[in-house]
Short mmCIF file of C-alpha atoms and ligand atoms in Angstrom, two decimals:
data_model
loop_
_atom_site.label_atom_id
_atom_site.label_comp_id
_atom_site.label_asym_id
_atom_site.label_seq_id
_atom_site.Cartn_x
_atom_site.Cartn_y
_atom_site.Cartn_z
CA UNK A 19 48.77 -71.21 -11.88
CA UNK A 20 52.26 -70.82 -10.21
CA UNK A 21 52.78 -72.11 -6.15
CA UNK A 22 52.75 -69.07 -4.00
CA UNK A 23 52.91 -70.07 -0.59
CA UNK A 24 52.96 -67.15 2.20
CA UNK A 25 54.68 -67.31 5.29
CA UNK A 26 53.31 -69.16 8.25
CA UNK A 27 51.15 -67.30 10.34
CA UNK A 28 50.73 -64.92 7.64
CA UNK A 29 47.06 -62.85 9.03
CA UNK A 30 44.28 -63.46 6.41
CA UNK A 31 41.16 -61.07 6.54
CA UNK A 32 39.00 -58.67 6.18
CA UNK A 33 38.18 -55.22 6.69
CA UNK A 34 35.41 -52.73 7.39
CA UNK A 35 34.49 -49.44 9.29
CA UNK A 36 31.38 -48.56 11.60
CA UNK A 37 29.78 -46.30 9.82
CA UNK A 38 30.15 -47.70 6.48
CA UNK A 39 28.16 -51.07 7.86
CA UNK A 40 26.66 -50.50 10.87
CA UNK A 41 23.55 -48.61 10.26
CA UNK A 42 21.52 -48.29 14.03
CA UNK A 43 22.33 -44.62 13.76
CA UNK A 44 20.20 -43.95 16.53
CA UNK A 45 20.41 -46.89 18.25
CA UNK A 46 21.18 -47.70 22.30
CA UNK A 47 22.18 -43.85 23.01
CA UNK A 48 24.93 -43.37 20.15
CA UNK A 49 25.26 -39.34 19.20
CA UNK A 50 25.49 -37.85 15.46
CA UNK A 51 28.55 -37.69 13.85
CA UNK A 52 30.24 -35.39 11.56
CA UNK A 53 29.43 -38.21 8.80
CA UNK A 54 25.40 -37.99 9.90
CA UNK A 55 25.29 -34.55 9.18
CA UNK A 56 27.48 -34.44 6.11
CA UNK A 57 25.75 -37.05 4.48
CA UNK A 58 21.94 -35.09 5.41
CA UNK A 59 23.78 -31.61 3.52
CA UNK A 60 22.38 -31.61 0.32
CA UNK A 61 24.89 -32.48 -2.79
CA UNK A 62 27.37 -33.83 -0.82
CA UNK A 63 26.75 -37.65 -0.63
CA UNK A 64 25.45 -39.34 -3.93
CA UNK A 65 21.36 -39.46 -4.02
CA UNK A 66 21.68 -37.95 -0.22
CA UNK A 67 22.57 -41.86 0.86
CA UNK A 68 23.23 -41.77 4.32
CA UNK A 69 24.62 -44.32 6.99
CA UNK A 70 21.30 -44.84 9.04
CA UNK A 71 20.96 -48.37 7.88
CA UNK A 72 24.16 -49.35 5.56
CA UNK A 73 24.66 -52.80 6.11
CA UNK A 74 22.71 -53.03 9.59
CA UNK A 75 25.39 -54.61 10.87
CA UNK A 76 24.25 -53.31 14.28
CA UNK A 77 21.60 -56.14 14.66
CA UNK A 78 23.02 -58.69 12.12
CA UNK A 79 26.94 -58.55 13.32
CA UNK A 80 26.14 -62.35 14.76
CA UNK A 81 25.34 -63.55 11.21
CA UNK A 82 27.90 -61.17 9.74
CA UNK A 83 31.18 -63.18 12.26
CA UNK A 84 29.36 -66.34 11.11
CA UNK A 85 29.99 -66.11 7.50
CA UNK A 86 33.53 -64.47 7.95
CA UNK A 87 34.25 -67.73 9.60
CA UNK A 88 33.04 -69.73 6.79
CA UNK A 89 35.20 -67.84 4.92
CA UNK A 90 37.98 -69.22 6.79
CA UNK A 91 39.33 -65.29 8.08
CA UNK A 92 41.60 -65.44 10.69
CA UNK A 93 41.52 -61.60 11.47
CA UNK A 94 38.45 -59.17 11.68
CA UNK A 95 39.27 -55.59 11.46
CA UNK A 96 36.15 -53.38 12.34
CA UNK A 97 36.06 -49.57 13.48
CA UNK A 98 34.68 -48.29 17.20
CA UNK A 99 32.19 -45.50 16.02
CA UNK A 100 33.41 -42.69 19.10
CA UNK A 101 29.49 -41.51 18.98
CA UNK A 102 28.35 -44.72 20.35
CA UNK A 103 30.74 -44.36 23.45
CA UNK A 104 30.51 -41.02 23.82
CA UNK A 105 27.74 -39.37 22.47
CA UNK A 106 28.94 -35.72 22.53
CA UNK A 107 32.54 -36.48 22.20
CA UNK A 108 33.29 -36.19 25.74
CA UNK A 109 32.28 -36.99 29.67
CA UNK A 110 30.15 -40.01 30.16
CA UNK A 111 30.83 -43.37 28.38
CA UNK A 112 27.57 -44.93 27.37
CA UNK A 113 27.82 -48.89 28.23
CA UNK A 114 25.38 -49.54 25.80
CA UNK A 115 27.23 -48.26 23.18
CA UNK A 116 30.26 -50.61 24.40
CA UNK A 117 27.97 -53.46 24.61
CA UNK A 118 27.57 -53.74 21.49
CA UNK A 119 31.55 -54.18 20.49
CA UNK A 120 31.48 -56.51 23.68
CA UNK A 121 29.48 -58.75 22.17
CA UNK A 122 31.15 -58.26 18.73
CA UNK A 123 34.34 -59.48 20.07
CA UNK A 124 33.30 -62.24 21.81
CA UNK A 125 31.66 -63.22 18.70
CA UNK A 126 34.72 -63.34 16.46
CA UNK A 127 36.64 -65.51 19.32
CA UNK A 128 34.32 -67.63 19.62
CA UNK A 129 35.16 -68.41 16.16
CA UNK A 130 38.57 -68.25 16.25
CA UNK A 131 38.87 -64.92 14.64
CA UNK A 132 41.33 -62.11 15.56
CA UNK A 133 39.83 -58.58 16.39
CA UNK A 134 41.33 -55.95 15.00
CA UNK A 135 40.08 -52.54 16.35
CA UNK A 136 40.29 -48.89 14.58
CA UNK A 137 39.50 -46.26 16.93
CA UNK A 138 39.00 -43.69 14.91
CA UNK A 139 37.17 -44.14 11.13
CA UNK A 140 36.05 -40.99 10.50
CA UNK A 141 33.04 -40.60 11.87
CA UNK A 142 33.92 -37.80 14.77
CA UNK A 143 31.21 -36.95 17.64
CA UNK A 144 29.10 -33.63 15.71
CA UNK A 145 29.57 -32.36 19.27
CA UNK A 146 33.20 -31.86 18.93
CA UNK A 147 32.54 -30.64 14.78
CA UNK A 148 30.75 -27.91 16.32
CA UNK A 149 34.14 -27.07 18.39
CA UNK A 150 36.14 -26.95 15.17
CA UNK A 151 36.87 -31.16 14.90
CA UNK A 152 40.56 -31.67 14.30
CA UNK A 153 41.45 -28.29 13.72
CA UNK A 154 41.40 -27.63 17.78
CA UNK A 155 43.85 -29.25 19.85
CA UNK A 156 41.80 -30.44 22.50
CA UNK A 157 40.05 -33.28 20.11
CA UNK A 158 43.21 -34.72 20.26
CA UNK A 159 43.02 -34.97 24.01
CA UNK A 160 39.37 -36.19 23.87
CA UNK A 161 40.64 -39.08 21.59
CA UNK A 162 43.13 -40.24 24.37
CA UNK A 163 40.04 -40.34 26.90
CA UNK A 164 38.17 -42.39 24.45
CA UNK A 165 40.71 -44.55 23.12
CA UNK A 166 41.38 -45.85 27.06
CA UNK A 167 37.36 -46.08 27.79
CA UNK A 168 37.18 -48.37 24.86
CA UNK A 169 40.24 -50.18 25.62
CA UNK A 170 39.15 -50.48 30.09
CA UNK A 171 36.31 -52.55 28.41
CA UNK A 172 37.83 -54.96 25.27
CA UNK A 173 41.66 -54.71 26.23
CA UNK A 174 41.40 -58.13 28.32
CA UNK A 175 40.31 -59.61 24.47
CA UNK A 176 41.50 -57.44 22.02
CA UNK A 177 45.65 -57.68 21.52
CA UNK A 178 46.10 -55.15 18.10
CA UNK A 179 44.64 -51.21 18.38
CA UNK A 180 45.11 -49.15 16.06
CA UNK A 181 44.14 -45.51 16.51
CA UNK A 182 43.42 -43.65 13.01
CA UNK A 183 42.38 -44.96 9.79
CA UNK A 184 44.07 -42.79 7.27
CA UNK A 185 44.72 -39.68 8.67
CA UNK A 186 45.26 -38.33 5.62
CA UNK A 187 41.45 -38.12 4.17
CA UNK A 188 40.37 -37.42 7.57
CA UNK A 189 42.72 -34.25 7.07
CA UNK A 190 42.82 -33.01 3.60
CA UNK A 191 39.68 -34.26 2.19
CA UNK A 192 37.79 -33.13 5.57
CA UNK A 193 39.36 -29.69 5.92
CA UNK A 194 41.55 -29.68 2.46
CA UNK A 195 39.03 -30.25 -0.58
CA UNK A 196 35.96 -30.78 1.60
CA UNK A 197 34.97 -34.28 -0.25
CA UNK A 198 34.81 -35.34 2.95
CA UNK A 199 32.94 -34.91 6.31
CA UNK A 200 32.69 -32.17 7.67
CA UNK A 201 33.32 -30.93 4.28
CA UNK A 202 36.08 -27.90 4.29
CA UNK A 203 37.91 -26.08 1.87
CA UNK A 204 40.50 -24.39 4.01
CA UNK A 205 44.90 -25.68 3.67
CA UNK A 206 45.78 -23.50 6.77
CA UNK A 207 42.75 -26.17 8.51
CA UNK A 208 43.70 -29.03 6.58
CA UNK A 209 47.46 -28.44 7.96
CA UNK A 210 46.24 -28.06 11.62
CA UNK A 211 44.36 -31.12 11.53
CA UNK A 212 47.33 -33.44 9.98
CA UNK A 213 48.92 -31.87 13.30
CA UNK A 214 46.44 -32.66 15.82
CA UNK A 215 45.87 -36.10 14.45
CA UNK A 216 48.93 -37.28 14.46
CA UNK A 217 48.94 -35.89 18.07
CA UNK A 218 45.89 -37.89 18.75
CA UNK A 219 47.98 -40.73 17.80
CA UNK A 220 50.55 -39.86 20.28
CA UNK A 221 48.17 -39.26 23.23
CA UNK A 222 45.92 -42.27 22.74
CA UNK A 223 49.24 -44.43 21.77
CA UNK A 224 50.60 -43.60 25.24
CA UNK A 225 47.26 -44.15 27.14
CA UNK A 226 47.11 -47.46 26.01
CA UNK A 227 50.57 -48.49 26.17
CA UNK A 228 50.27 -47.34 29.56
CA UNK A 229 46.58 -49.31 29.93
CA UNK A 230 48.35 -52.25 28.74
CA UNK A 231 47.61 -52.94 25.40
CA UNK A 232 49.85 -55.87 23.74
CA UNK A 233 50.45 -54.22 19.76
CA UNK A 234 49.65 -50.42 19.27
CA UNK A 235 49.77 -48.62 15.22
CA UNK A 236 48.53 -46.62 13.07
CA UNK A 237 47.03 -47.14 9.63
CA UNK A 238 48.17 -44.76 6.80
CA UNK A 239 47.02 -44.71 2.94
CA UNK A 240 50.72 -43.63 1.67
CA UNK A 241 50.95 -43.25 -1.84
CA UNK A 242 53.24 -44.68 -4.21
CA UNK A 243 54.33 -41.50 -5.98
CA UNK A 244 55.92 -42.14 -9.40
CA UNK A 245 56.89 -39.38 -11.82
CA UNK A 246 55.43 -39.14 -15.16
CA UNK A 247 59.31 -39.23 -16.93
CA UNK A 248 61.96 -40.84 -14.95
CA UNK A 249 64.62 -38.79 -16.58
CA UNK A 250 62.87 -35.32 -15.97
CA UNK A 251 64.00 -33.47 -13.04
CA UNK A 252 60.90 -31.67 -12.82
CA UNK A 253 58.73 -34.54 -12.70
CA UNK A 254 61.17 -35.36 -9.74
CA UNK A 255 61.12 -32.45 -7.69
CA UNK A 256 57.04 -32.85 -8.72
CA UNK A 257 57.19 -36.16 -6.92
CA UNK A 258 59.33 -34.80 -3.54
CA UNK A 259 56.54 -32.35 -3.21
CA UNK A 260 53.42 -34.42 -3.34
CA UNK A 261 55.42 -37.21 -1.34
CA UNK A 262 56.26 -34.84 1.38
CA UNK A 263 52.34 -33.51 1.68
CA UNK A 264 50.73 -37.01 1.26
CA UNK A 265 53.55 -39.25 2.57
CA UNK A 266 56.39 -37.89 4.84
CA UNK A 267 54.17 -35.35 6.67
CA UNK A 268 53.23 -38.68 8.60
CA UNK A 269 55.75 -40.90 8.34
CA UNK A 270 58.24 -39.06 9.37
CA UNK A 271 56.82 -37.63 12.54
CA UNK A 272 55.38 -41.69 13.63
CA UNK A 273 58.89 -43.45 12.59
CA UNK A 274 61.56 -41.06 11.77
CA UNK A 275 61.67 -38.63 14.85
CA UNK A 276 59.68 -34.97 13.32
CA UNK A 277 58.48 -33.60 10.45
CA UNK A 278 60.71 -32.89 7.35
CA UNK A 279 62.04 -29.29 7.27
CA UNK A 280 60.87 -29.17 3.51
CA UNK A 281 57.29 -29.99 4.59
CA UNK A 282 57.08 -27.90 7.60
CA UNK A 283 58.68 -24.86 5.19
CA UNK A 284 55.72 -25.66 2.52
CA UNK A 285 52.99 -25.77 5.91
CA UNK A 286 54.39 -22.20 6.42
CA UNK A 287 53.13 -21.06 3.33
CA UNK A 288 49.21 -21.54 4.43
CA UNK A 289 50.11 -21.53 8.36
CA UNK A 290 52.26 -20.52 11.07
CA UNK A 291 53.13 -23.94 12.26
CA UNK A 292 52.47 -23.07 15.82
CA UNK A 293 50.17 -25.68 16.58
CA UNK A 294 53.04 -27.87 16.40
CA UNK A 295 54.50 -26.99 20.49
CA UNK A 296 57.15 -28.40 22.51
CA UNK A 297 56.88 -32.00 23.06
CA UNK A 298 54.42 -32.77 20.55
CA UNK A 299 57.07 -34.59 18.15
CA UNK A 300 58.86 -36.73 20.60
CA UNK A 301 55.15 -37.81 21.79
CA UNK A 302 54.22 -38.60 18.17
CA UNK A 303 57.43 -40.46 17.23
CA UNK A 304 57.19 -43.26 20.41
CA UNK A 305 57.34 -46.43 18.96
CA UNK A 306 54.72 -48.77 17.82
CA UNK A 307 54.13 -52.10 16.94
CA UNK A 308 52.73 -52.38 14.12
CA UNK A 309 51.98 -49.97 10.64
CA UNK A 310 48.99 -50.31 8.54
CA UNK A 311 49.03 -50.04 4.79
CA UNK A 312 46.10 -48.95 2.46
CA UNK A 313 47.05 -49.33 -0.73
CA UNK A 314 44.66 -49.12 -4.09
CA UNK A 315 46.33 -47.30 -6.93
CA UNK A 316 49.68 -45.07 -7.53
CA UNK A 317 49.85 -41.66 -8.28
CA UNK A 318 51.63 -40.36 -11.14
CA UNK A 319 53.08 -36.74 -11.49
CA UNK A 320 54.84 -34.27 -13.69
CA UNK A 321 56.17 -31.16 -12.73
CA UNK A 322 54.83 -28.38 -14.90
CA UNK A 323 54.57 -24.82 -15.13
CA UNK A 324 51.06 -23.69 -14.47
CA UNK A 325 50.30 -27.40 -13.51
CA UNK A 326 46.37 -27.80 -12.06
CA UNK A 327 47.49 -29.36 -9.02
CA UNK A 328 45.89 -31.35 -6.89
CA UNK A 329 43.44 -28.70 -5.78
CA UNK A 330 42.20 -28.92 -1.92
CA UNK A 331 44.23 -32.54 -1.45
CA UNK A 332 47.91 -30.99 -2.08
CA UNK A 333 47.53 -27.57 -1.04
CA UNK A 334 50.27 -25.42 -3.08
CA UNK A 335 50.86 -28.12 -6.05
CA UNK A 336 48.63 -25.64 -8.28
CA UNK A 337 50.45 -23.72 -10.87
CA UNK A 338 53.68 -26.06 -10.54
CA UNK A 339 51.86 -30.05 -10.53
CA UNK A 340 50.00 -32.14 -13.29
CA UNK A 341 48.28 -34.72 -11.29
CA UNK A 342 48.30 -37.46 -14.40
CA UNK A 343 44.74 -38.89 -15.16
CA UNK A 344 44.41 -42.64 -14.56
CA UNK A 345 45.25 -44.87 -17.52
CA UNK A 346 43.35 -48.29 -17.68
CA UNK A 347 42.39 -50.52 -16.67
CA UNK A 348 40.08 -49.23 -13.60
CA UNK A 349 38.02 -50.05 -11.14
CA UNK A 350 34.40 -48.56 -11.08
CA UNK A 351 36.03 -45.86 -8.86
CA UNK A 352 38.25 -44.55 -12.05
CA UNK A 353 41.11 -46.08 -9.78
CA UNK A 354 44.17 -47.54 -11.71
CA UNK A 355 45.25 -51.38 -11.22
CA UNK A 356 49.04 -51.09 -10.74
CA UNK A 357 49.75 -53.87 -8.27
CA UNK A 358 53.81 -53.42 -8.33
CA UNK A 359 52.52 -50.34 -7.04
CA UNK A 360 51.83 -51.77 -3.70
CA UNK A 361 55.28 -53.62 -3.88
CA UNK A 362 57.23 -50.55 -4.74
CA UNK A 363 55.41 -49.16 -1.39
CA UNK A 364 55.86 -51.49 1.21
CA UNK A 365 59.79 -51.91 -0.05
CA UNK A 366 60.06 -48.10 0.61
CA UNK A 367 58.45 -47.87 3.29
CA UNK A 368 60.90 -50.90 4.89
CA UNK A 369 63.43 -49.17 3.50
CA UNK A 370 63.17 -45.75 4.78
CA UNK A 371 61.26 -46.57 8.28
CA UNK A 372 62.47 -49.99 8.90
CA UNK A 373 61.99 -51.56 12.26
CA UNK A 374 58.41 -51.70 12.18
CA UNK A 375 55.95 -54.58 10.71
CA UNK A 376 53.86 -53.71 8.42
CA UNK A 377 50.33 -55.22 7.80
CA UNK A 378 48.41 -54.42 4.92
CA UNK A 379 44.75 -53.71 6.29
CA UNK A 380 43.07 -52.84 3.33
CA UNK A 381 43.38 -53.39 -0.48
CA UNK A 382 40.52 -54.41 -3.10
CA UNK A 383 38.29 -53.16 -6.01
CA UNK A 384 34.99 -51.81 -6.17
CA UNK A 385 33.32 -53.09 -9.62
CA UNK A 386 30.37 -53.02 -11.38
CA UNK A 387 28.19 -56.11 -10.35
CA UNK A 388 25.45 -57.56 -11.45
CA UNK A 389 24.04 -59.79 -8.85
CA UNK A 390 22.44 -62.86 -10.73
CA UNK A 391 22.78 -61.89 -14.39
CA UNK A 392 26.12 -63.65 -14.90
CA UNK A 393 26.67 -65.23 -11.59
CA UNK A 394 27.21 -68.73 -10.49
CA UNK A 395 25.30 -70.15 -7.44
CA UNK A 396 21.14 -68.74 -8.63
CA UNK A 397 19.45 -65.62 -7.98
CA UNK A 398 21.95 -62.71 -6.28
CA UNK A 399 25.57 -65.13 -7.35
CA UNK A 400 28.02 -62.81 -8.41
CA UNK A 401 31.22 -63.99 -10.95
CA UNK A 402 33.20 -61.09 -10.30
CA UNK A 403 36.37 -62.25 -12.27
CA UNK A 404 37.62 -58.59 -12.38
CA UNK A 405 38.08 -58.26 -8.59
CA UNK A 406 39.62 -61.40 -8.31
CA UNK A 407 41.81 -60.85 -10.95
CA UNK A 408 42.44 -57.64 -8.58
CA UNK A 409 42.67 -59.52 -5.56
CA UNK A 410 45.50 -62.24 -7.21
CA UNK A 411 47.67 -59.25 -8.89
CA UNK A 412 47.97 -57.76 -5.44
CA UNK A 413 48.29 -60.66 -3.78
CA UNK A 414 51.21 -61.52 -5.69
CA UNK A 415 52.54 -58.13 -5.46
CA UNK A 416 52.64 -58.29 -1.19
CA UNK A 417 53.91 -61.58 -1.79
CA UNK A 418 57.20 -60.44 -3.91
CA UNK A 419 57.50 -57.60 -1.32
CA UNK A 420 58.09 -60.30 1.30
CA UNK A 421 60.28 -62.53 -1.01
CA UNK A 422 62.25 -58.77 -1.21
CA UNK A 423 62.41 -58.97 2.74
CA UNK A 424 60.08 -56.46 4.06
CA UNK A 425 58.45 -57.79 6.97
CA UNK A 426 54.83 -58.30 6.03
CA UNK A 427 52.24 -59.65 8.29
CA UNK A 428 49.16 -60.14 6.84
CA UNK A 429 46.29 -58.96 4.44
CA UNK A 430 42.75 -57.73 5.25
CA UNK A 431 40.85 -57.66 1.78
CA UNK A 432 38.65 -53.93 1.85
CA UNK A 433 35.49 -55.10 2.26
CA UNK A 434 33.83 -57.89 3.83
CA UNK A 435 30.48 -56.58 2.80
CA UNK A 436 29.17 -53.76 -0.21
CA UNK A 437 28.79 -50.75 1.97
CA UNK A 438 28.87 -47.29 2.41
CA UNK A 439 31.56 -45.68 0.30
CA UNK A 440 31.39 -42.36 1.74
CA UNK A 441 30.53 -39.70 -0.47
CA UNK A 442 29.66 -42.34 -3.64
CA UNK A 443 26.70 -43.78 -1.17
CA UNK A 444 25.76 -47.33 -1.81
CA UNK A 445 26.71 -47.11 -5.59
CA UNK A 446 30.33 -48.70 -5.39
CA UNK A 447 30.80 -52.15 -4.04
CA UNK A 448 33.89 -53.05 -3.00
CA UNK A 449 32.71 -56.20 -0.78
CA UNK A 450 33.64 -59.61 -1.48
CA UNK A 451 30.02 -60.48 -0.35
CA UNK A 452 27.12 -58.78 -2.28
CA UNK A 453 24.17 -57.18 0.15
CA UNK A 454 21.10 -55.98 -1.56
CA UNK A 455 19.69 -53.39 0.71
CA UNK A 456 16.55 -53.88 0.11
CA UNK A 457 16.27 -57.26 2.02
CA UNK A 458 20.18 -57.09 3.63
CA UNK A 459 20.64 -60.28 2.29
CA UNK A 460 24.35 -61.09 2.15
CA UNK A 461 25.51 -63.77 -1.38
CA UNK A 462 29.35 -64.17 -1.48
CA UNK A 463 30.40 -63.17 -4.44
CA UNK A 464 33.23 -65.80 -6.52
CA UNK A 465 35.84 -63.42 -4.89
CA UNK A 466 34.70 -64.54 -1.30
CA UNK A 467 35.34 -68.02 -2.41
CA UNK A 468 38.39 -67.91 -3.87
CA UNK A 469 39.48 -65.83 -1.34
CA UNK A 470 38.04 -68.80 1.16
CA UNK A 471 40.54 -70.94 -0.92
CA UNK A 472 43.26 -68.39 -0.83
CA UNK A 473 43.29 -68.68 2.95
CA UNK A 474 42.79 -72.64 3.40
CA UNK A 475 46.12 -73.22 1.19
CA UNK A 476 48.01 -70.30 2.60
CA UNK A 477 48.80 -68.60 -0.87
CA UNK A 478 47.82 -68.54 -4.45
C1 LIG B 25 39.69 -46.12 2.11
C2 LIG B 25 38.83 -46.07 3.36
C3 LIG B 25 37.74 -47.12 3.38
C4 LIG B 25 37.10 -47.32 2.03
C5 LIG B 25 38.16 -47.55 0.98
C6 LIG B 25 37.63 -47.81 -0.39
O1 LIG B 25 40.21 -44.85 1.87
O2 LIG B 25 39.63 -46.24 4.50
O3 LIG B 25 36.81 -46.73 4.36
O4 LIG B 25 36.28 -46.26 1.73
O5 LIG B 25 39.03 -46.45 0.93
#
């Protein structure tokens, strides 16, 4: 095994979001979400799982911070659920609700352990679904009231916010292809919510520089688009197109100063791009601190005549995209394992937008496990081999895109614990600690202890 050694200071973690762990969904005053409700619509969520108990994190989160710092994690990155603070979306802030992330912080430094707060993970007050969500401007504004009522009470302990978790599904899987909460099949609404996230961003960017807060980003899931035939200048123009809808439409508003003229031209074809006023741009293009990375597979594209497109997720690539079909090896999502994929990335995303650092806060595998039947360590041990073979090839990926110079800060493995993966319910783990629901007992798997290892020697 070769001597990788990262750079010093280099942020080792983990990652997870409220309502994929939480559970409590009732609990201490919090309101339904749009992820509640989605997850009760029949057909929507595998088996009708639902978030009401997940990992019940809620009333465990003591034992959860003291096995991350057995682990040896240096940085925690969890998600505020908004219907906890504000049960409708707007007006009062419930203290209970705040309480609990109160405590949750002070946990984690207590152990030496870094908070990292998401404000927004998806799971949007129902109260402000029922106003249209992110298709109506003033949710952005809401999010800006939020955002600074969550930061009045951690911002004296918590130094990194960031305000979205990729935008992107929130957007076109929400309002686009409807896989998502609150489950719409609608471009012109998919379009207007990109908008009115990103403006989100701005708003609740500004209230919180303003409130003080030390390092201030966004995470993103942008995709490493790759064409099908290098040579092909269809497959190339195939690529511009599903780089400008998935990729550009946000990066070039945060870090480059407005959208693209070819995106906003495409936008036009499903939407008069109205919702985009005076102001909003310069708003959404202050600078931050600090840019998160999702990265899990690459997409490959050709551009083709009567193409199938990419249906509800790339509004307008039917009839002129082939969205390639994954080749193996994959993860128990179908996903492909391409980790120069998450090289290529981050060195284009230094390249193009340089200025800001980048952290990588999330990347990992969900797999097929079987708890006990081949694992080490007695009843529940898991020897998941494949996700640390995951974990090592991306590992070593980040690790050549920092030899390459991009400025890489850290590394927050997706997930800490098996949870709720959204509309697959319980049935993909991507933890690096097994839970069996039925008792919420919590094994780490071999991954959490090489991982452990990873972290105590600073590289691979
Ligand atoms: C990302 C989400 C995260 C989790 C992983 C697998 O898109 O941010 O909540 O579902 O995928």
């Amino acid at each position: 095994m070769s001597n990788l050694r990262f750079p010093e200071n280099f942020l080792w973690g983990a990652a997870t979001a409220a309502y994929q762990i939480e559970g409590a969904a009732r609990d201490d005053g919090r309101g339904p979400s749009i992820w509640d409700t989605f997850s009760r619509t029949p057909g929507k969520v595998h088996q009708g799982h639902t978030g009401d108990v997940a990992c019940d994190h809620y009333h465990r989160y003591a034992d959860d911070v003291a096995l991350m710092a057995e682990l040896g994690l240096r940085a925690y990155r969890f998600s505020v659920a908004w219907p906890r603070i504000q049960p409708d979306g707007t007006g009062a802030v419930n203290p209970r609700g705040l309480d609990f992330y109160d405590r949750l912080v002070d946990a984690l430094l207590d152990r030496g352990i870094d908070p990292i707060v998401t404000l927004y993970h998806w799971d949007l007050p129902q109260a402000l679904g029922d106003r249209g969500g992110w298709t109506n401007r003033e949710t952005a504004e809401h999010f800006a009231t939020y955002a600074t009522a969550v930061h009045a009470r951690l911002g004296d302990r918590v130094g990194t916010w960031t305000t979205l978790n990729e935008p992107w599904c929130s957007a076109y899987l929400g309002y686009g292809n409807g896989v998502h909460a609150p489950g719409e099949q609608d471009p012109a609404a998919a379009f207007t919510a990109v908008h009115h996230l990103l403006l989100g961003h701005g708003l609740a960017a500004r209230a919180l520089r303003a409130a003080g807060a030390e390092t201030i980003g966004i995470t993103l899931n942008p995709a490493d688009v790759r064409p099908a035939d290098p040579a092909s200048a269809a497959d190339a123009a195939a690529v511009r197109l599903v780089d400008g809808l998935h990729n550009r439409i946000f990066l070039d508003p945060l870090l480059a100063g407005g959208y693209p003229e070819d995106v906003l031209e495409h936008v036009g074809g499903f939407v008069e791009p109205a919702f985009v006023r005076d102001g909003d741009e310069k708003l959404i293009a202050a600078p931050i601190d600090l840019l998160g990375i999702n990265y899990y597979q690459p997409t490959y594209v050709a551009g083709r005549p009567g193409g199938a497109g990419g249906g509800g997720a790339y509004p307008g690539t039917e009839g002129a995209v082939e969205f390639l079909p994954p080749v193996g090896p994959l993860t128990d999502m179908g996903w492909m394992i391409e980790p120069a994929g998450l090289t290529r990335l981050l060195e284009r995303i230094a390249t193009d937008y340089p200025g800001v650092p980048l952290l990588i806060t999330e990347n990992g595998a969900a797999f097929p496990d079987k708890p006990g039947v081949d694992g080490p360590g007695g009843a529940g041990g898991v020897m998941d081999t494949d996700r640390i073979a995951y974990l090592d090839g991306h590992l070593r990926a980040a690790h050549e895109a920092i030899a390459r110079g991009v400025d890489l800060r850290g590394y927050l493995v997706w997930s800490l614990l098996d949870n709720f993966e959204w509309a697959e319910g319980y049935r993909k783990r991507f933890g690096i600690v097994h839970v069996d629901y039925l008792t919420q007992r919590r094994t780490p798997k071999a991954s959490a202890r090489w991982y452990q290892e990873v972290i105590s020697r600073n590289g691979l």
